[in-house]
Amino acid sequence: MLPFSVVGLGATGGGLDAYMELLQSLAPDTGMAFVVVPHLSPDHESRMSEILSRYTTMPLEPVVDGVRPEPDHVYVLPPGKQVFISSGLLRLAERPAAGHGSMTIDRFLCSLAGDQKTRALGVVLSGTDSDGALGLRTIKAEGGISIVQDPDSAQFESMPRSAILADHVDLILPPAEIGRELNRIGRGLIEPEVKTLVQGDLPE
């Protein structure tokens, strides 16, 4: 287990705007590492890292197989890949073709829960499927923190709503508020190991 918290940030459709808002509200010195897990086609040259780097002063770099995350760094999954964490190292794998069980966010969040236990945090943002719901459930089972974007603030609400309906969510907030809550967690105002968080009512 790493001696600091690792935050998995997952989104699909409409996720770029959510990532930008969240990163812009994040302090550069939370003491946590952030792993951005989008769904990106291997046939598409992504500019996500370039765009997101404008919204944070933290070092932002693509995930490289075998890298050990560092606090106050942002790691972005490259197109066509999946990521998981094992013994504190980020590992890459090829992403299955669409329609063949490619639950990229679930895979990372589940591995994060198993590897980092109470130091695992999962954030599910805008998206068009149910990816992330199982991962948040696994994080909760290990004593970590699960956060979901308020569906009313999401460009595509299917993914956050699926996570909420699975009933394993600590907080439901717009992206900028998620960033500010992560700042509080990083400052120790909420301890992942001993937290008591109240989930809001399910949005209509």
Short mmCIF file of C-alpha atoms in Angstrom, two decimals:
data_model
loop_
_atom_site.label_atom_id
_atom_site.label_comp_id
_atom_site.label_asym_id
_atom_site.label_seq_id
_atom_site.Cartn_x
_atom_site.Cartn_y
_atom_site.Cartn_z
CA MET A 1 0.00 0.00 0.00
CA LEU A 2 1.29 3.44 -0.90
CA PRO A 3 1.70 5.92 1.99
CA PHE A 4 -0.83 8.34 0.46
CA SER A 5 -4.27 8.22 -1.15
CA VAL A 6 -4.82 7.49 -4.84
CA VAL A 7 -7.90 8.90 -6.57
CA GLY A 8 -9.39 7.25 -9.66
CA LEU A 9 -11.36 9.67 -11.87
CA GLY A 10 -13.60 7.93 -14.41
CA ALA A 11 -15.76 9.39 -17.19
CA THR A 12 -16.96 8.56 -20.70
CA GLY A 13 -19.24 10.83 -22.74
CA GLY A 14 -19.07 14.46 -21.66
CA GLY A 15 -16.20 13.71 -19.35
CA LEU A 16 -13.73 16.28 -20.64
CA ASP A 17 -15.70 19.23 -19.26
CA ALA A 18 -16.15 17.45 -15.93
CA TYR A 19 -12.44 16.68 -15.71
CA MET A 20 -11.57 20.31 -16.45
CA GLU A 21 -13.93 21.69 -13.79
CA LEU A 22 -12.72 19.22 -11.19
CA LEU A 23 -9.00 19.78 -11.83
CA GLN A 24 -9.44 23.54 -11.82
CA SER A 25 -10.83 23.39 -8.28
CA LEU A 26 -8.16 21.01 -6.97
CA ALA A 27 -5.34 22.40 -4.85
CA PRO A 28 -1.87 21.48 -6.17
CA ASP A 29 -0.78 20.11 -2.79
CA THR A 30 -3.45 17.66 -1.61
CA GLY A 31 -0.81 14.97 -1.09
CA MET A 32 -2.83 12.55 -3.24
CA ALA A 33 -2.17 11.05 -6.68
CA PHE A 34 -4.85 11.26 -9.39
CA VAL A 35 -5.44 8.76 -12.21
CA VAL A 36 -7.72 9.93 -15.03
CA VAL A 37 -9.49 6.98 -16.67
CA PRO A 38 -11.44 7.99 -19.81
CA HIS A 39 -12.76 5.80 -22.62
CA LEU A 40 -10.62 6.74 -25.63
CA SER A 41 -10.58 4.94 -28.97
CA PRO A 42 -7.16 3.62 -30.08
CA ASP A 43 -7.92 5.08 -33.52
CA HIS A 44 -8.25 8.61 -32.17
CA GLU A 45 -5.27 10.81 -31.38
CA SER A 46 -6.25 12.28 -28.05
CA ARG A 47 -5.34 15.80 -26.92
CA MET A 48 -6.82 15.20 -23.49
CA SER A 49 -3.52 15.46 -21.61
CA GLU A 50 -2.65 18.69 -23.41
CA ILE A 51 -6.07 20.19 -22.65
CA LEU A 52 -6.22 19.08 -19.01
CA SER A 53 -2.72 20.40 -18.32
CA ARG A 54 -4.15 23.92 -18.74
CA TYR A 55 -6.41 23.40 -15.73
CA THR A 56 -3.90 22.28 -13.11
CA THR A 57 -0.40 23.23 -11.99
CA MET A 58 0.28 19.66 -10.91
CA PRO A 59 2.57 17.63 -13.19
CA LEU A 60 0.33 15.81 -15.68
CA GLU A 61 1.60 12.89 -17.73
CA PRO A 62 0.33 9.78 -19.53
CA VAL A 63 0.28 6.52 -17.62
CA VAL A 64 3.42 4.49 -18.36
CA ASP A 65 3.47 0.78 -17.60
CA GLY A 66 5.18 0.12 -14.28
CA VAL A 67 5.23 3.70 -13.02
CA ARG A 68 4.80 4.28 -9.28
CA PRO A 69 2.36 7.15 -8.70
CA GLU A 70 3.64 10.19 -6.83
CA PRO A 71 1.65 12.59 -4.65
CA ASP A 72 0.39 15.77 -6.33
CA HIS A 73 0.70 14.25 -9.82
CA VAL A 74 -2.00 13.53 -12.41
CA TYR A 75 -1.75 10.47 -14.64
CA VAL A 76 -3.91 10.15 -17.78
CA LEU A 77 -4.74 6.81 -19.39
CA PRO A 78 -3.63 6.72 -23.07
CA PRO A 79 -6.11 5.82 -25.86
CA GLY A 80 -6.86 2.13 -26.42
CA LYS A 81 -5.52 1.03 -23.04
CA GLN A 82 -6.76 -0.17 -19.67
CA VAL A 83 -4.99 0.53 -16.40
CA PHE A 84 -4.85 -1.27 -13.08
CA ILE A 85 -2.70 -0.91 -9.99
CA SER A 86 -0.74 -3.72 -8.40
CA SER A 87 1.74 -3.48 -5.52
CA GLY A 88 1.65 0.30 -5.86
CA LEU A 89 2.53 0.29 -9.58
CA LEU A 90 0.31 1.38 -12.47
CA ARG A 91 0.11 -1.34 -15.12
CA LEU A 92 -1.23 -1.03 -18.67
CA ALA A 93 -3.14 -3.56 -20.75
CA GLU A 94 -4.80 -3.45 -24.13
CA ARG A 95 -8.44 -2.39 -23.99
CA PRO A 96 -10.86 -4.99 -25.43
CA ALA A 97 -12.88 -4.04 -28.50
CA ALA A 98 -16.19 -2.28 -27.87
CA GLY A 99 -18.89 -4.69 -26.80
CA HIS A 100 -16.43 -7.17 -25.30
CA GLY A 101 -16.61 -6.27 -21.63
CA SER A 102 -14.47 -3.16 -21.74
CA MET A 103 -15.38 -1.74 -18.33
CA THR A 104 -12.20 0.30 -18.09
CA ILE A 105 -13.23 2.37 -15.07
CA ASP A 106 -14.49 -0.61 -13.09
CA ARG A 107 -11.27 -2.47 -13.73
CA PHE A 108 -9.12 0.32 -12.37
CA LEU A 109 -11.32 1.13 -9.38
CA CYS A 110 -11.57 -2.52 -8.36
CA SER A 111 -7.80 -2.93 -8.55
CA LEU A 112 -7.36 0.33 -6.64
CA ALA A 113 -9.62 -0.92 -3.86
CA GLY A 114 -7.71 -4.17 -3.56
CA ASP A 115 -4.29 -2.54 -3.65
CA GLN A 116 -4.83 0.62 -1.58
CA LYS A 117 -7.73 -0.37 0.71
CA THR A 118 -8.79 2.63 2.85
CA ARG A 119 -6.53 4.95 0.84
CA ALA A 120 -8.56 4.34 -2.34
CA LEU A 121 -10.91 7.04 -3.60
CA GLY A 122 -13.17 6.60 -6.62
CA VAL A 123 -14.89 9.39 -8.56
CA VAL A 124 -17.44 8.65 -11.30
CA LEU A 125 -18.28 11.53 -13.63
CA SER A 126 -20.40 12.05 -16.76
CA GLY A 127 -20.89 9.00 -18.94
CA THR A 128 -23.23 6.96 -21.11
CA ASP A 129 -23.10 3.50 -19.50
CA SER A 130 -22.82 1.86 -16.08
CA ASP A 131 -19.02 1.66 -15.93
CA GLY A 132 -17.75 2.60 -12.48
CA ALA A 133 -20.68 1.37 -10.36
CA LEU A 134 -19.00 -1.95 -9.51
CA GLY A 135 -15.71 -0.19 -8.86
CA LEU A 136 -17.27 2.20 -6.36
CA ARG A 137 -18.96 -0.71 -4.61
CA THR A 138 -15.59 -2.45 -4.26
CA ILE A 139 -13.93 0.70 -2.94
CA LYS A 140 -16.66 1.08 -0.32
CA ALA A 141 -16.26 -2.56 0.71
CA GLU A 142 -12.56 -1.89 1.42
CA GLY A 143 -13.28 1.26 3.46
CA GLY A 144 -12.42 3.84 0.81
CA ILE A 145 -14.44 6.85 -0.35
CA SER A 146 -16.80 6.90 -3.34
CA ILE A 147 -17.95 10.12 -5.00
CA VAL A 148 -20.30 10.65 -7.95
CA GLN A 149 -21.04 13.67 -10.12
CA ASP A 150 -24.53 15.07 -9.56
CA PRO A 151 -26.46 13.78 -12.60
CA ASP A 152 -28.12 17.19 -13.00
CA SER A 153 -24.67 18.69 -13.71
CA ALA A 154 -23.56 15.91 -16.11
CA GLN A 155 -23.71 16.12 -19.89
CA PHE A 156 -24.58 12.40 -19.85
CA GLU A 157 -26.21 11.18 -16.66
CA SER A 158 -26.33 7.39 -17.21
CA MET A 159 -23.03 6.57 -15.55
CA PRO A 160 -23.41 8.69 -12.40
CA ARG A 161 -27.06 7.66 -12.04
CA SER A 162 -26.14 3.95 -12.32
CA ALA A 163 -23.57 4.39 -9.57
CA ILE A 164 -26.10 6.17 -7.33
CA LEU A 165 -28.74 3.50 -7.90
CA ALA A 166 -26.20 0.85 -6.86
CA ASP A 167 -26.30 2.55 -3.42
CA HIS A 168 -22.56 2.60 -2.70
CA VAL A 169 -21.92 6.34 -2.86
CA ASP A 170 -20.69 8.69 -0.12
CA LEU A 171 -21.12 12.03 -1.90
CA ILE A 172 -23.05 13.36 -4.91
CA LEU A 173 -21.68 16.71 -6.07
CA PRO A 174 -20.98 18.82 -9.20
CA PRO A 175 -17.38 18.51 -10.47
CA ALA A 176 -16.04 21.74 -8.94
CA GLU A 177 -17.48 20.75 -5.56
CA ILE A 178 -15.89 17.31 -5.90
CA GLY A 179 -12.52 19.01 -6.34
CA ARG A 180 -13.06 21.12 -3.24
CA GLU A 181 -14.12 18.05 -1.24
CA LEU A 182 -10.94 16.27 -2.32
CA ASN A 183 -8.97 19.27 -1.06
CA ARG A 184 -10.63 18.82 2.34
CA ILE A 185 -9.84 15.10 2.37
CA GLY A 186 -6.23 15.81 1.44
CA ARG A 187 -5.93 18.29 4.31
CA GLY A 188 -7.16 15.66 6.73
CA LEU A 189 -10.51 17.31 7.42
CA ILE A 190 -12.05 13.98 6.44
CA GLU A 191 -10.01 10.86 7.15
CA PRO A 192 -10.78 8.02 4.70
CA GLU A 193 -10.19 5.44 7.44
CA VAL A 194 -12.68 6.92 9.92
CA LYS A 195 -15.02 9.04 7.81
CA THR A 196 -18.75 9.37 8.36
CA LEU A 197 -20.29 10.83 5.20
CA VAL A 198 -23.98 11.24 4.43
CA GLN A 199 -25.21 10.49 0.91
CA GLY A 200 -27.64 13.05 -0.48
CA ASP A 201 -31.09 12.17 -1.72
CA LEU A 202 -31.20 10.53 -5.12
CA PRO A 203 -31.66 13.29 -7.73
CA GLU A 204 -35.03 13.30 -9.43
#
